[in-house]
GROMACS .gro file of C-alpha atoms in nm:
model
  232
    1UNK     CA    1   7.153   1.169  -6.965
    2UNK     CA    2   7.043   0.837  -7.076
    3UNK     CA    3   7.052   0.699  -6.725
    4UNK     CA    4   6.868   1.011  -6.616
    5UNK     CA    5   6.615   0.892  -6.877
    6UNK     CA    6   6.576   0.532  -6.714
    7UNK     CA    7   6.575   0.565  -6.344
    8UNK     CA    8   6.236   0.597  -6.180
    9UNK     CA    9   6.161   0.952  -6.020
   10UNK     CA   10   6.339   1.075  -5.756
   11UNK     CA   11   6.602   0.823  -5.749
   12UNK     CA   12   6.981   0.991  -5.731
   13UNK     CA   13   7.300   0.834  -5.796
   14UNK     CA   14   7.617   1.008  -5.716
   15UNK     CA   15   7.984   0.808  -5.745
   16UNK     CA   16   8.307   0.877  -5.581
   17UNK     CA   17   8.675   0.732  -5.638
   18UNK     CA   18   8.978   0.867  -5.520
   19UNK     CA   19   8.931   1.204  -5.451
   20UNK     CA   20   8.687   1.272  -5.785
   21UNK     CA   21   8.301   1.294  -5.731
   22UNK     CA   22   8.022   1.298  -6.016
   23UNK     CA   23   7.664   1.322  -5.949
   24UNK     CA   24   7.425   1.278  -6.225
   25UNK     CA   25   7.196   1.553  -6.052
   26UNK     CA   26   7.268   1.657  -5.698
   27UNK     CA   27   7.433   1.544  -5.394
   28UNK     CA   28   7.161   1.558  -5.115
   29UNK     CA   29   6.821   1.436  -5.073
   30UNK     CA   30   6.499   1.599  -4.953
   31UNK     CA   31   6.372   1.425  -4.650
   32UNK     CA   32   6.032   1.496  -4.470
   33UNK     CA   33   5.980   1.420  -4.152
   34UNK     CA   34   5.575   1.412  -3.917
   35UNK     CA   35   5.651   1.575  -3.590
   36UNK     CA   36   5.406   1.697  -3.341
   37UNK     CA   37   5.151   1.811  -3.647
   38UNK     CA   38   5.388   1.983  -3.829
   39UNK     CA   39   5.597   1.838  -4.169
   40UNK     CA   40   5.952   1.927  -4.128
   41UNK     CA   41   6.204   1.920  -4.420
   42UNK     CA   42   6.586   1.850  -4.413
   43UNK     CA   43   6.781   1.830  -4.656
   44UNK     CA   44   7.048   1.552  -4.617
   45UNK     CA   45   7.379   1.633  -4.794
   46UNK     CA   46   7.589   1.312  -4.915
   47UNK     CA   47   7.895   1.304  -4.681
   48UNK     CA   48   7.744   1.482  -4.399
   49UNK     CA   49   7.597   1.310  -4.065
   50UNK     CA   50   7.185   1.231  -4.064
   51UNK     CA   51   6.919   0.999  -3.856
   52UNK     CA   52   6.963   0.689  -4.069
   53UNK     CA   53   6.648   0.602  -3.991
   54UNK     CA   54   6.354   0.891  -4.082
   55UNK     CA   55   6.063   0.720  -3.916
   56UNK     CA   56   6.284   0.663  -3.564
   57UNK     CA   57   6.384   0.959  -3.580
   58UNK     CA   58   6.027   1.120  -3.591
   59UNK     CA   59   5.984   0.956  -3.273
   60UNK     CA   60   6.291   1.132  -3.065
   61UNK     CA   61   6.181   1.442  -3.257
   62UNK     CA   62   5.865   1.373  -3.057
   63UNK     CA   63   6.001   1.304  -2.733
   64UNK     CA   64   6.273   1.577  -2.732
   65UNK     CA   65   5.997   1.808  -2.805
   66UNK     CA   66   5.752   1.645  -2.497
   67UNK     CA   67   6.047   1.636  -2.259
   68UNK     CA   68   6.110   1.989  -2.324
   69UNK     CA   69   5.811   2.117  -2.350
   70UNK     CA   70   5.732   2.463  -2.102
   71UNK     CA   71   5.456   2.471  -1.836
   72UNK     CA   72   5.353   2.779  -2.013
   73UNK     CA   73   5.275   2.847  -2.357
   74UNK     CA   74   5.523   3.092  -2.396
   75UNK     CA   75   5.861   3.011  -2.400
   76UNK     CA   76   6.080   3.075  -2.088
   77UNK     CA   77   6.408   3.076  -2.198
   78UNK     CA   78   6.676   2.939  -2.479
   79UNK     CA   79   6.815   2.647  -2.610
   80UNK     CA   80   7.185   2.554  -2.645
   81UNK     CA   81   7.275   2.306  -2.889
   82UNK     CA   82   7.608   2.114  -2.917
   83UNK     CA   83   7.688   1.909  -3.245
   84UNK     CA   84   7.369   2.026  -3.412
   85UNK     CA   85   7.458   1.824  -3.767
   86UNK     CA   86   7.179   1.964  -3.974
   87UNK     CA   87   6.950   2.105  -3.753
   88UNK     CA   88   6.774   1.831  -3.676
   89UNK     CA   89   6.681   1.856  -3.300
   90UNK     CA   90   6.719   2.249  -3.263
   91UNK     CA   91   6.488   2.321  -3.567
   92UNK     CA   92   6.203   2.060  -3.456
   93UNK     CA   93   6.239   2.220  -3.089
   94UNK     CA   94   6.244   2.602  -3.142
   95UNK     CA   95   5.850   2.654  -3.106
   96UNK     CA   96   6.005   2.501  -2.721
   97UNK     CA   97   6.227   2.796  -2.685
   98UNK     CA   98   6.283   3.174  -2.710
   99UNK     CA   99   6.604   3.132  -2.899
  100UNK     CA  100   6.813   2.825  -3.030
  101UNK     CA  101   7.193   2.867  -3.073
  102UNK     CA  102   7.359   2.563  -3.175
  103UNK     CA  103   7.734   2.426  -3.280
  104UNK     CA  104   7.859   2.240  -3.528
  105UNK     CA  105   8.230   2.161  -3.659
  106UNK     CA  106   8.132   2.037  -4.000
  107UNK     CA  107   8.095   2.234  -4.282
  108UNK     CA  108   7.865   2.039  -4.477
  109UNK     CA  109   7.641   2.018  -4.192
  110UNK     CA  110   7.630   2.361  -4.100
  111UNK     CA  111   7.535   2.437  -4.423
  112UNK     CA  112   7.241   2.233  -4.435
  113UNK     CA  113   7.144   2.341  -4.083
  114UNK     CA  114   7.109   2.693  -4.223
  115UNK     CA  115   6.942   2.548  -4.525
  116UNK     CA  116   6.683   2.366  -4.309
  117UNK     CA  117   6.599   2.639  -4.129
  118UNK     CA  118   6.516   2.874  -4.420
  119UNK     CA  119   6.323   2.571  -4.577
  120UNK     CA  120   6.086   2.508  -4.249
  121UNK     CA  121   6.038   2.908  -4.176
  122UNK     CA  122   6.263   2.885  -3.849
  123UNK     CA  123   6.410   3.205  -3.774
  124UNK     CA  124   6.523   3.168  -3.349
  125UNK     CA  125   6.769   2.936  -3.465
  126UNK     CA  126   7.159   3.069  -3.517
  127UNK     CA  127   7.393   2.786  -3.638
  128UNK     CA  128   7.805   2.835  -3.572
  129UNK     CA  129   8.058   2.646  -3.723
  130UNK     CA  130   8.270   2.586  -3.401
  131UNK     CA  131   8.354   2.257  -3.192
  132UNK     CA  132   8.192   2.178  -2.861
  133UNK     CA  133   8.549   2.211  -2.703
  134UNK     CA  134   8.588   2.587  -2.833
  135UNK     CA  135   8.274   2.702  -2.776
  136UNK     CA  136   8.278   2.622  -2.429
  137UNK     CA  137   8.598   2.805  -2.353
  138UNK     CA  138   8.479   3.114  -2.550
  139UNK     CA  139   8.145   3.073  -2.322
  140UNK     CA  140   8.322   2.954  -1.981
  141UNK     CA  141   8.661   3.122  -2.017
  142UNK     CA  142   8.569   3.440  -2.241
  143UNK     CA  143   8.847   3.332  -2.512
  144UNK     CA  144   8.747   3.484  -2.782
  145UNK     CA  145   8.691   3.376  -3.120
  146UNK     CA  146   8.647   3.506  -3.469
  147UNK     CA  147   8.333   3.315  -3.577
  148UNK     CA  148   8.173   3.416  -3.233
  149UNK     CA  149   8.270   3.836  -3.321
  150UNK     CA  150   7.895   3.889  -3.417
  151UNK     CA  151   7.720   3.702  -3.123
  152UNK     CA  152   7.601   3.864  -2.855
  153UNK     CA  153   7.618   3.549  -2.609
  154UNK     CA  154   7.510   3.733  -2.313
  155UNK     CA  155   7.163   3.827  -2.439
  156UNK     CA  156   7.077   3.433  -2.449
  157UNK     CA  157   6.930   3.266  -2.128
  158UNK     CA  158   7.066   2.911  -2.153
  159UNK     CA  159   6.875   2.694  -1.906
  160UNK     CA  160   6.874   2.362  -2.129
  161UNK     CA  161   7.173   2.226  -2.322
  162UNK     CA  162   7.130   1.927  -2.566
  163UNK     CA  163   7.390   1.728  -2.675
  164UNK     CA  164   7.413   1.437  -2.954
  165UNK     CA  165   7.766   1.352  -2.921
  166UNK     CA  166   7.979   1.102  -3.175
  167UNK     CA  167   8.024   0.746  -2.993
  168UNK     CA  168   8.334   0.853  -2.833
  169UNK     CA  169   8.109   1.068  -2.603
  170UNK     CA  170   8.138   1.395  -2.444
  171UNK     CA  171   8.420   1.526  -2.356
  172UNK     CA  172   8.563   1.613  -2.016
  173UNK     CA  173   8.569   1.995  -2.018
  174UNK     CA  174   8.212   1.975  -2.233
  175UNK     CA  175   8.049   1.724  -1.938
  176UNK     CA  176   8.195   2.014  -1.709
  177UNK     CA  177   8.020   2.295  -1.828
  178UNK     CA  178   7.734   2.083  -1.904
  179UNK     CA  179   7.649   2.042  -1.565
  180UNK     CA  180   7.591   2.388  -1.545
  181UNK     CA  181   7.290   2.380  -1.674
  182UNK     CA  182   6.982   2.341  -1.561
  183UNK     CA  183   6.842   2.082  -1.758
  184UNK     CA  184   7.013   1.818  -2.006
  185UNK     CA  185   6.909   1.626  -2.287
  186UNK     CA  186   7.131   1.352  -2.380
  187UNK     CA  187   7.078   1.164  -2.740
  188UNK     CA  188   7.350   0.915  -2.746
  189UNK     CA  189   7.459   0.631  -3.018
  190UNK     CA  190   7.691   0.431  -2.772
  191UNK     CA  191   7.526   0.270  -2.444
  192UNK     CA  192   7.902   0.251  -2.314
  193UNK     CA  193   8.003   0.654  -2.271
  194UNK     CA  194   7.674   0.752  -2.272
  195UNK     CA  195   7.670   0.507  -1.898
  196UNK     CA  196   8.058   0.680  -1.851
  197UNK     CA  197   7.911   1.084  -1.900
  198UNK     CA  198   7.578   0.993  -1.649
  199UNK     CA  199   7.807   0.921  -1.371
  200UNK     CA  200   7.946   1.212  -1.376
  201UNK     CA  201   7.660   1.417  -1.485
  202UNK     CA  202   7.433   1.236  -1.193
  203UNK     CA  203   7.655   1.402  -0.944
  204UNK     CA  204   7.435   1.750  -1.008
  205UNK     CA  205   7.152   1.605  -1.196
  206UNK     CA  206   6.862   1.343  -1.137
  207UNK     CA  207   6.771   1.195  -1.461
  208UNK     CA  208   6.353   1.237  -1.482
  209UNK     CA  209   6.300   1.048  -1.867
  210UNK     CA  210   6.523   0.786  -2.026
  211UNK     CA  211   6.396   0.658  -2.393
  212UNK     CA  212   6.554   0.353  -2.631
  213UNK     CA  213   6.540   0.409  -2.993
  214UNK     CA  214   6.629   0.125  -3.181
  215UNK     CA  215   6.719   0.315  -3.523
  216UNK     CA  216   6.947   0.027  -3.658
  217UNK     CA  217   6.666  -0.271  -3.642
  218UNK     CA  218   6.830  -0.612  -3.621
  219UNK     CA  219   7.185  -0.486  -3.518
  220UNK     CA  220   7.323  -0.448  -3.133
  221UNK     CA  221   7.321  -0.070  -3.171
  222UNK     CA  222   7.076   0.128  -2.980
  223UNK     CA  223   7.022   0.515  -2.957
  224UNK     CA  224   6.902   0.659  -2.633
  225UNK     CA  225   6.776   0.955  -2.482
  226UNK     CA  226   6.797   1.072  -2.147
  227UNK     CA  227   6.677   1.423  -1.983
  228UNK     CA  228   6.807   1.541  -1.664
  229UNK     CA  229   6.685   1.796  -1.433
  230UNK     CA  230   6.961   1.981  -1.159
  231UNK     CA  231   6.902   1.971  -0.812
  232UNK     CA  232   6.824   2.200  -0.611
   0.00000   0.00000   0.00000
């Protein structure tokens, strides 16, 4: 309480050491984030995956949002997101899209995802708890699975996927059914696979935008993103 007392506002500490945890108020943040006119909140839970960088990440906000924008003011048809975190793509894109429904394996994320979504008045936006890899059986190969017993995945009109993928990249089965799609955006945090997945992704696809985000300032990692449009 006395440390409460004498840090400035705002300012959260939280401590953990072999296995225990103790936060002297909370364990996430509050972060707001200027995108397109609109202030979008996310709350970022310690332990779970975030932007570590709030004003780079405003700017791919931005350009997802531009590169995905529809010739029409109304929406044409749905978004599919794979390893959503805490909704921070799908929830600054769904004015793009009819419907978002987006995947992602960790708890704590998914959690905030639905948080996020109640806190910024999105409500086209389903969050599963389910890894890339299983989802795209249950959507390819029909297998079913309990968490998916209360979607109706026919209904949705997937004709964009995006995928922000750990630095190991996409895997082979998800860069399969990937290039189903009609149009692909690619936010990547490893210049390597991401080069490895466009090879194979280029075979169906013709990459129209390609954007550098340099969210780690004065280090050799980079963050890119890269839309692709099918051929006909």
């Amino acid at each position: 309480e006395a440390l409460k007392l004498r840090l400035p506002g705002g300012v959260q500490i939280l401590g953990r050491s072999r296995g225990q945890k103790v936060e002297m108020d909370r364990d996430y943040v509050v972060e707001k984030l200027p995108v397109k006119g609109r202030l979008l909140s996310y709350k970022q839970i310690e332990g779970a995956f975030c932007q570590p960088n709030a004003g780079m990440c405003a700017q791919m906000l931005d350009w997802t949002l531009e590169v995905t924008s529809s010739p029409t003011e109304v929406p044409l048809h749905d978004l599919l997101e794979l390893y959503c975190g805490n909704g921070n793509f799908c929830i600054a894109l769904s004015p793009n899209f009819k419907r978002c429904f987006a995947t992602e394996i960790s708890k704590a994320s998914v959690y905030a995802a639905r948080e996020n979504c109640e806190a910024n008045n999105v409500d086209n936006v389903t969050v599963v708890r389910m890894s890339s890899e299983d989802f795209t059986e249950s959507l390819v190969q029909g297998v079913q699975r309990n968490r998916l017993a209360d979607v109706d995945l026919l209904s949705y009109n997937f004709g964009t996927i995006l995928v922000d993928p750990p630095r190991a990249g996409l895997d082979e089965a998800t860069r399969e059914f990937a290039k189903t799609f009609d149009r692909i955006v690619y936010i990547s945090c490893s210049p390597e696979t991401l080069c490895r997945d466009l090879i194979f992704l280029s075979e169906t696809h013709t990459i129209e935008r390609f954007a550098v985000f340099d969210q780690f300032p004065y280090t050799p990692h980079v963050e890119e993103g890269v839309y692709l449009v099918k051929r006909s």
